[in-house]
Structures are given as C-alpha cells and as structure tokens.
C-alpha cells in the first residue's frame, strides 16, 4: 500500500512539473494562490528543495493534490496517464545514451592500442630550488672540512665555531681578533719548531 502511494506521488509530481513548467498551462504563482500555499512551496512540490547539493521532495497531502487537480480541472485518470509517461525514461534517449557509451568505449580502446607498450623513462625530479641553493651555499664549507686530515679535529673545531656563532656580534669580533692573533703567533713559531733539534747542540 505504501509503495503504491509513493508511486502515485511520483507520478503526480511528474504531471505537475509538465503542467506548470513544460506546458505552462498556468503560472506557479497563480496555482499557489488557488490552493493556499506559497510560490516556493509549490515549486518544491514538482522540483524539490536543494540544500547543500542534495535535492529532497516534501510530502504532498491527498487534500493538496485534490485541490491542485480541481484548480487545473484535470481528472485523476488523465493526471495518472500523463504522469506515468513523464516519469518513465524516454526510450529514444536511452538508446542514444547506450550508443554514445559504446562509441566512447571504442574510442578508448583505440587510444589504448596506440599507447607504447614499453615503459617510458621519466626524467629525474629536479632538486628543490631551496635545497639546491642551500647546497651551493654550504659547498665551500664542505670542501674546507674535507681538507682536514683528522675528521675528529674538524668536528671538534666545528662545535667550537658553532658556539662562537651564537655569541653577540661585539664579543664575536673580540674572539675573532684574539684567535687570529694566536694563529699568527703559531704560524711564526712553526718554522722554529720545525728546525733540526740538534742545531742548538751543533752551535754550542
């Protein structure tokens, strides 16, 4: 029984849509006033309400359907006949859709047959610009570290330099000046230390 009522309501909506929207036998505004509802309510009867992309149809009471048939002077049998025709898909349209689908599948198979069967070598993904610039910036540092004969010494010195880098700018200059002075003294003393240790005895 409920299924029959749902089917009849679907048929009624299809008929009402054709009567008002397609055939334009009466305006929605006029029909709405004749049955005592608003224009949007009448529109929802045959076209539904759309909320966030979802369309839903409100229930149309038997009393309202009877009022609409009386206002449009449409017998119930005529409404059912027209509504069934409108609610059924057009056979011609279905045939056209099936034909078009077959054509699309044939086109896809043809394109697929033309594709190369051997894998295509994809080029290596270019290095991110930021990473590339960072690598270029750090390259001189890496080259200098590689010159160390003792890697552990390089690591130890880098740790010290990292601490110096965090110091205030004014203090950093002071430390830098001190280190350069010490380095200069070491470089001056280096040749003397490298002389023959027996030289002093020979001179004596």
PDB file of C-alpha atoms in Angstrom:
ATOM      1  CA  UNK A   1       0.000   0.000   0.000  1.00  0.00           C
ATOM      2  CA  UNK A   2       2.796   2.408   0.929  1.00  0.00           C
ATOM      3  CA  UNK A   3       4.616   1.555  -2.310  1.00  0.00           C
ATOM      4  CA  UNK A   4       1.504   2.378  -4.333  1.00  0.00           C
ATOM      5  CA  UNK A   5       1.165   5.726  -2.552  1.00  0.00           C
ATOM      6  CA  UNK A   6       4.821   6.565  -3.225  1.00  0.00           C
ATOM      7  CA  UNK A   7       4.466   5.653  -6.900  1.00  0.00           C
ATOM      8  CA  UNK A   8       1.328   7.778  -7.266  1.00  0.00           C
ATOM      9  CA  UNK A   9       3.062  10.718  -5.576  1.00  0.00           C
ATOM     10  CA  UNK A  10       5.970  10.366  -8.002  1.00  0.00           C
ATOM     11  CA  UNK A  11       3.545  10.286 -10.937  1.00  0.00           C
ATOM     12  CA  UNK A  12       1.727  13.338  -9.559  1.00  0.00           C
ATOM     13  CA  UNK A  13       4.981  15.328  -9.314  1.00  0.00           C
ATOM     14  CA  UNK A  14       5.896  14.398 -12.890  1.00  0.00           C
ATOM     15  CA  UNK A  15       2.476  15.522 -14.138  1.00  0.00           C
ATOM     16  CA  UNK A  16       2.608  18.773 -12.147  1.00  0.00           C
ATOM     17  CA  UNK A  17       6.076  19.603 -13.494  1.00  0.00           C
ATOM     18  CA  UNK A  18       4.870  19.100 -17.081  1.00  0.00           C
ATOM     19  CA  UNK A  19       1.681  21.073 -16.483  1.00  0.00           C
ATOM     20  CA  UNK A  20       3.387  24.096 -14.881  1.00  0.00           C
ATOM     21  CA  UNK A  21       6.976  24.138 -16.174  1.00  0.00           C
ATOM     22  CA  UNK A  22       6.824  22.485 -19.606  1.00  0.00           C
ATOM     23  CA  UNK A  23       3.350  23.214 -20.955  1.00  0.00           C
ATOM     24  CA  UNK A  24       2.962  26.426 -18.910  1.00  0.00           C
ATOM     25  CA  UNK A  25      -0.803  25.981 -18.729  1.00  0.00           C
ATOM     26  CA  UNK A  26      -0.817  28.015 -15.515  1.00  0.00           C
ATOM     27  CA  UNK A  27       1.768  30.062 -13.646  1.00  0.00           C
ATOM     28  CA  UNK A  28       3.159  28.668 -10.449  1.00  0.00           C
ATOM     29  CA  UNK A  29       2.248  31.864  -8.628  1.00  0.00           C
ATOM     30  CA  UNK A  30      -1.418  31.663  -9.651  1.00  0.00           C
ATOM     31  CA  UNK A  31      -1.732  27.960  -8.844  1.00  0.00           C
ATOM     32  CA  UNK A  32      -0.076  28.519  -5.473  1.00  0.00           C
ATOM     33  CA  UNK A  33      -2.628  31.214  -4.599  1.00  0.00           C
ATOM     34  CA  UNK A  34      -5.528  28.959  -5.674  1.00  0.00           C
ATOM     35  CA  UNK A  35      -4.507  26.173  -3.285  1.00  0.00           C
ATOM     36  CA  UNK A  36      -3.305  28.465  -0.481  1.00  0.00           C
ATOM     37  CA  UNK A  37       0.467  27.846  -0.480  1.00  0.00           C
ATOM     38  CA  UNK A  38       3.494  29.997  -1.248  1.00  0.00           C
ATOM     39  CA  UNK A  39       5.252  30.016  -4.599  1.00  0.00           C
ATOM     40  CA  UNK A  40       8.397  28.293  -3.254  1.00  0.00           C
ATOM     41  CA  UNK A  41       6.245  25.585  -1.653  1.00  0.00           C
ATOM     42  CA  UNK A  42       4.504  24.838  -4.940  1.00  0.00           C
ATOM     43  CA  UNK A  43       7.878  24.758  -6.701  1.00  0.00           C
ATOM     44  CA  UNK A  44       9.126  22.227  -4.144  1.00  0.00           C
ATOM     45  CA  UNK A  45       6.113  20.021  -4.972  1.00  0.00           C
ATOM     46  CA  UNK A  46       7.330  19.375  -8.531  1.00  0.00           C
ATOM     47  CA  UNK A  47      11.060  20.305  -8.421  1.00  0.00           C
ATOM     48  CA  UNK A  48      12.043  19.597  -4.817  1.00  0.00           C
ATOM     49  CA  UNK A  49      14.245  21.594  -2.457  1.00  0.00           C
ATOM     50  CA  UNK A  50      18.033  21.668  -2.797  1.00  0.00           C
ATOM     51  CA  UNK A  51      20.101  22.020   0.370  1.00  0.00           C
ATOM     52  CA  UNK A  52      23.912  21.795   0.135  1.00  0.00           C
ATOM     53  CA  UNK A  53      23.684  19.999  -3.194  1.00  0.00           C
ATOM     54  CA  UNK A  54      21.089  17.451  -2.004  1.00  0.00           C
ATOM     55  CA  UNK A  55      17.576  17.586  -3.506  1.00  0.00           C
ATOM     56  CA  UNK A  56      14.621  16.359  -1.469  1.00  0.00           C
ATOM     57  CA  UNK A  57      10.878  16.386  -2.120  1.00  0.00           C
ATOM     58  CA  UNK A  58       8.298  17.279   0.524  1.00  0.00           C
ATOM     59  CA  UNK A  59       5.196  15.198   1.005  1.00  0.00           C
ATOM     60  CA  UNK A  60       2.063  16.416  -0.813  1.00  0.00           C
ATOM     61  CA  UNK A  61      -1.025  15.542   1.149  1.00  0.00           C
ATOM     62  CA  UNK A  62      -4.007  13.936  -0.579  1.00  0.00           C
ATOM     63  CA  UNK A  63      -6.017  17.084   0.164  1.00  0.00           C
ATOM     64  CA  UNK A  64      -3.471  19.330  -1.584  1.00  0.00           C
ATOM     65  CA  UNK A  65      -3.291  17.027  -4.604  1.00  0.00           C
ATOM     66  CA  UNK A  66      -7.066  17.070  -4.878  1.00  0.00           C
ATOM     67  CA  UNK A  67      -7.086  20.891  -4.704  1.00  0.00           C
ATOM     68  CA  UNK A  68      -4.471  21.096  -7.464  1.00  0.00           C
ATOM     69  CA  UNK A  69      -6.446  18.752  -9.730  1.00  0.00           C
ATOM     70  CA  UNK A  70      -9.610  20.772  -9.119  1.00  0.00           C
ATOM     71  CA  UNK A  71      -7.820  24.089  -9.733  1.00  0.00           C
ATOM     72  CA  UNK A  72      -6.389  22.802 -13.018  1.00  0.00           C
ATOM     73  CA  UNK A  73      -9.609  20.985 -13.971  1.00  0.00           C
ATOM     74  CA  UNK A  74      -7.662  17.775 -14.511  1.00  0.00           C
ATOM     75  CA  UNK A  75      -9.281  14.339 -13.983  1.00  0.00           C
ATOM     76  CA  UNK A  76      -7.354  11.898 -11.832  1.00  0.00           C
ATOM     77  CA  UNK A  77      -7.087   9.354 -14.660  1.00  0.00           C
ATOM     78  CA  UNK A  78      -5.606  11.942 -17.028  1.00  0.00           C
ATOM     79  CA  UNK A  79      -3.099  13.033 -14.387  1.00  0.00           C
ATOM     80  CA  UNK A  80      -2.006   9.417 -13.831  1.00  0.00           C
ATOM     81  CA  UNK A  81      -1.644   8.713 -17.554  1.00  0.00           C
ATOM     82  CA  UNK A  82       0.384  11.861 -18.260  1.00  0.00           C
ATOM     83  CA  UNK A  83       2.431  11.491 -15.080  1.00  0.00           C
ATOM     84  CA  UNK A  84       3.401   7.899 -15.900  1.00  0.00           C
ATOM     85  CA  UNK A  85       4.543   8.926 -19.360  1.00  0.00           C
ATOM     86  CA  UNK A  86       6.645  11.752 -17.916  1.00  0.00           C
ATOM     87  CA  UNK A  87       8.151   9.682 -15.103  1.00  0.00           C
ATOM     88  CA  UNK A  88       9.304   6.918 -17.459  1.00  0.00           C
ATOM     89  CA  UNK A  89      12.627   7.457 -19.255  1.00  0.00           C
ATOM     90  CA  UNK A  90      12.387   8.197 -22.952  1.00  0.00           C
ATOM     91  CA  UNK A  91      13.337   5.036 -24.926  1.00  0.00           C
ATOM     92  CA  UNK A  92      14.956   7.167 -27.626  1.00  0.00           C
ATOM     93  CA  UNK A  93      17.125   8.919 -25.041  1.00  0.00           C
ATOM     94  CA  UNK A  94      18.179   5.582 -23.536  1.00  0.00           C
ATOM     95  CA  UNK A  95      19.150   4.231 -26.951  1.00  0.00           C
ATOM     96  CA  UNK A  96      21.190   7.354 -27.662  1.00  0.00           C
ATOM     97  CA  UNK A  97      22.996   7.037 -24.317  1.00  0.00           C
ATOM     98  CA  UNK A  98      23.793   3.357 -24.913  1.00  0.00           C
ATOM     99  CA  UNK A  99      25.051   4.143 -28.411  1.00  0.00           C
ATOM    100  CA  UNK A 100      27.210   7.019 -27.165  1.00  0.00           C
ATOM    101  CA  UNK A 101      28.660   4.863 -24.386  1.00  0.00           C
ATOM    102  CA  UNK A 102      29.613   2.174 -26.910  1.00  0.00           C
ATOM    103  CA  UNK A 103      31.282   4.802 -29.111  1.00  0.00           C
ATOM    104  CA  UNK A 104      33.266   6.177 -26.161  1.00  0.00           C
ATOM    105  CA  UNK A 105      34.435   2.679 -25.166  1.00  0.00           C
ATOM    106  CA  UNK A 106      35.553   2.028 -28.758  1.00  0.00           C
ATOM    107  CA  UNK A 107      37.466   5.331 -28.806  1.00  0.00           C
ATOM    108  CA  UNK A 108      39.173   4.489 -25.505  1.00  0.00           C
ATOM    109  CA  UNK A 109      40.216   1.057 -26.808  1.00  0.00           C
ATOM    110  CA  UNK A 110      41.640   2.669 -29.952  1.00  0.00           C
ATOM    111  CA  UNK A 111      43.639   5.191 -27.926  1.00  0.00           C
ATOM    112  CA  UNK A 112      44.873   2.452 -25.588  1.00  0.00           C
ATOM    113  CA  UNK A 113      46.053   0.389 -28.568  1.00  0.00           C
ATOM    114  CA  UNK A 114      48.141   3.316 -29.791  1.00  0.00           C
ATOM    115  CA  UNK A 115      49.947   3.778 -26.474  1.00  0.00           C
ATOM    116  CA  UNK A 116      53.546   2.476 -26.298  1.00  0.00           C
ATOM    117  CA  UNK A 117      53.923  -0.861 -24.561  1.00  0.00           C
ATOM    118  CA  UNK A 118      57.481  -0.199 -23.389  1.00  0.00           C
ATOM    119  CA  UNK A 119      57.879   1.820 -20.195  1.00  0.00           C
ATOM    120  CA  UNK A 120      58.797   5.440 -20.660  1.00  0.00           C
ATOM    121  CA  UNK A 121      61.762   6.688 -18.662  1.00  0.00           C
ATOM    122  CA  UNK A 122      60.608   9.614 -16.606  1.00  0.00           C
ATOM    123  CA  UNK A 123      63.161  12.357 -16.076  1.00  0.00           C
ATOM    124  CA  UNK A 124      64.570  12.691 -12.597  1.00  0.00           C
ATOM    125  CA  UNK A 125      62.684  15.135 -10.479  1.00  0.00           C
ATOM    126  CA  UNK A 126      64.597  18.413 -10.337  1.00  0.00           C
ATOM    127  CA  UNK A 127      66.014  19.224  -6.941  1.00  0.00           C
ATOM    128  CA  UNK A 128      64.038  21.699  -4.952  1.00  0.00           C
ATOM    129  CA  UNK A 129      65.353  25.218  -5.551  1.00  0.00           C
ATOM    130  CA  UNK A 130      65.678  25.913  -1.827  1.00  0.00           C
ATOM    131  CA  UNK A 131      67.657  22.730  -1.240  1.00  0.00           C
ATOM    132  CA  UNK A 132      69.824  23.445  -4.276  1.00  0.00           C
ATOM    133  CA  UNK A 133      70.664  26.957  -3.066  1.00  0.00           C
ATOM    134  CA  UNK A 134      71.365  25.632   0.417  1.00  0.00           C
ATOM    135  CA  UNK A 135      73.720  23.026  -1.007  1.00  0.00           C
ATOM    136  CA  UNK A 136      75.523  25.627  -3.098  1.00  0.00           C
ATOM    137  CA  UNK A 137      75.847  27.900  -0.068  1.00  0.00           C
ATOM    138  CA  UNK A 138      77.332  25.161   2.109  1.00  0.00           C
ATOM    139  CA  UNK A 139      79.615  23.716  -0.569  1.00  0.00           C
ATOM    140  CA  UNK A 140      82.691  25.863   0.317  1.00  0.00           C
ATOM    141  CA  UNK A 141      82.326  24.795   3.952  1.00  0.00           C
ATOM    142  CA  UNK A 142      82.157  21.121   2.990  1.00  0.00           C
ATOM    143  CA  UNK A 143      85.181  21.497   0.733  1.00  0.00           C
ATOM    144  CA  UNK A 144      87.160  23.045   3.595  1.00  0.00           C
ATOM    145  CA  UNK A 145      86.161  20.303   6.044  1.00  0.00           C
ATOM    146  CA  UNK A 146      87.258  17.657   3.544  1.00  0.00           C
ATOM    147  CA  UNK A 147      90.760  19.127   3.623  1.00  0.00           C
ATOM    148  CA  UNK A 148      91.190  18.084   7.280  1.00  0.00           C
ATOM    149  CA  UNK A 149      93.426  15.067   7.689  1.00  0.00           C
ATOM    150  CA  UNK A 150      91.792  14.238  11.020  1.00  0.00           C
ATOM    151  CA  UNK A 151      87.936  14.261  10.767  1.00  0.00           C
ATOM    152  CA  UNK A 152      87.532  14.282  14.554  1.00  0.00           C
ATOM    153  CA  UNK A 153      89.522  17.529  14.728  1.00  0.00           C
ATOM    154  CA  UNK A 154      87.263  19.066  12.102  1.00  0.00           C
ATOM    155  CA  UNK A 155      84.212  18.060  14.109  1.00  0.00           C
ATOM    156  CA  UNK A 156      85.666  19.455  17.332  1.00  0.00           C
ATOM    157  CA  UNK A 157      86.533  22.778  15.701  1.00  0.00           C
ATOM    158  CA  UNK A 158      83.098  22.997  14.128  1.00  0.00           C
ATOM    159  CA  UNK A 159      81.495  22.560  17.540  1.00  0.00           C
ATOM    160  CA  UNK A 160      83.620  25.426  18.889  1.00  0.00           C
ATOM    161  CA  UNK A 161      82.754  27.620  15.905  1.00  0.00           C
ATOM    162  CA  UNK A 162      79.058  26.841  16.420  1.00  0.00           C
ATOM    163  CA  UNK A 163      79.306  28.160  19.989  1.00  0.00           C
ATOM    164  CA  UNK A 164      81.170  31.270  18.823  1.00  0.00           C
ATOM    165  CA  UNK A 165      78.483  31.928  16.212  1.00  0.00           C
ATOM    166  CA  UNK A 166      75.832  32.204  18.928  1.00  0.00           C
ATOM    167  CA  UNK A 167      77.771  34.909  20.817  1.00  0.00           C
ATOM    168  CA  UNK A 168      76.882  38.587  20.487  1.00  0.00           C
ATOM    169  CA  UNK A 169      78.324  40.374  17.493  1.00  0.00           C
ATOM    170  CA  UNK A 170      80.612  42.629  19.563  1.00  0.00           C
ATOM    171  CA  UNK A 171      82.030  39.690  21.518  1.00  0.00           C
ATOM    172  CA  UNK A 172      82.368  37.656  18.351  1.00  0.00           C
ATOM    173  CA  UNK A 173      84.665  40.292  16.850  1.00  0.00           C
ATOM    174  CA  UNK A 174      86.781  40.240  20.013  1.00  0.00           C
ATOM    175  CA  UNK A 175      87.127  36.458  19.933  1.00  0.00           C
ATOM    176  CA  UNK A 176      87.870  36.510  16.224  1.00  0.00           C
ATOM    177  CA  UNK A 177      90.634  39.091  16.760  1.00  0.00           C
ATOM    178  CA  UNK A 178      92.105  37.008  19.577  1.00  0.00           C
ATOM    179  CA  UNK A 179      92.056  33.808  17.521  1.00  0.00           C
ATOM    180  CA  UNK A 180      93.698  35.474  14.544  1.00  0.00           C
ATOM    181  CA  UNK A 181      96.437  36.898  16.794  1.00  0.00           C
ATOM    182  CA  UNK A 182      97.071  33.488  18.352  1.00  0.00           C
ATOM    183  CA  UNK A 183      97.105  31.886  14.932  1.00  0.00           C
ATOM    184  CA  UNK A 184      99.645  34.438  13.709  1.00  0.00           C
ATOM    185  CA  UNK A 185     101.936  33.666  16.649  1.00  0.00           C
ATOM    186  CA  UNK A 186     101.643  29.952  15.992  1.00  0.00           C
ATOM    187  CA  UNK A 187     102.459  30.405  12.329  1.00  0.00           C
ATOM    188  CA  UNK A 188     105.548  32.494  13.234  1.00  0.00           C
ATOM    189  CA  UNK A 189     106.703  29.906  15.734  1.00  0.00           C
ATOM    190  CA  UNK A 190     106.045  26.989  13.429  1.00  0.00           C
ATOM    191  CA  UNK A 191     109.304  27.327  11.359  1.00  0.00           C
ATOM    192  CA  UNK A 192     111.448  27.463  14.515  1.00  0.00           C
ATOM    193  CA  UNK A 193     109.803  24.343  15.899  1.00  0.00           C
ATOM    194  CA  UNK A 194     110.381  22.573  12.625  1.00  0.00           C
ATOM    195  CA  UNK A 195     114.172  23.245  12.668  1.00  0.00           C
ATOM    196  CA  UNK A 196     116.624  20.449  13.400  1.00  0.00           C
ATOM    197  CA  UNK A 197     116.534  19.834  17.182  1.00  0.00           C
ATOM    198  CA  UNK A 198     120.285  19.137  17.116  1.00  0.00           C
ATOM    199  CA  UNK A 199     121.014  22.549  15.644  1.00  0.00           C
ATOM    200  CA  UNK A 200     121.448  24.089  19.086  1.00  0.00           C
ATOM    201  CA  UNK A 201     123.964  21.423  20.093  1.00  0.00           C
ATOM    202  CA  UNK A 202     125.936  21.982  16.900  1.00  0.00           C
ATOM    203  CA  UNK A 203     126.091  25.698  17.594  1.00  0.00           C
ATOM    204  CA  UNK A 204     127.234  25.040  21.136  1.00  0.00           C
TER     205      UNK A 204
END
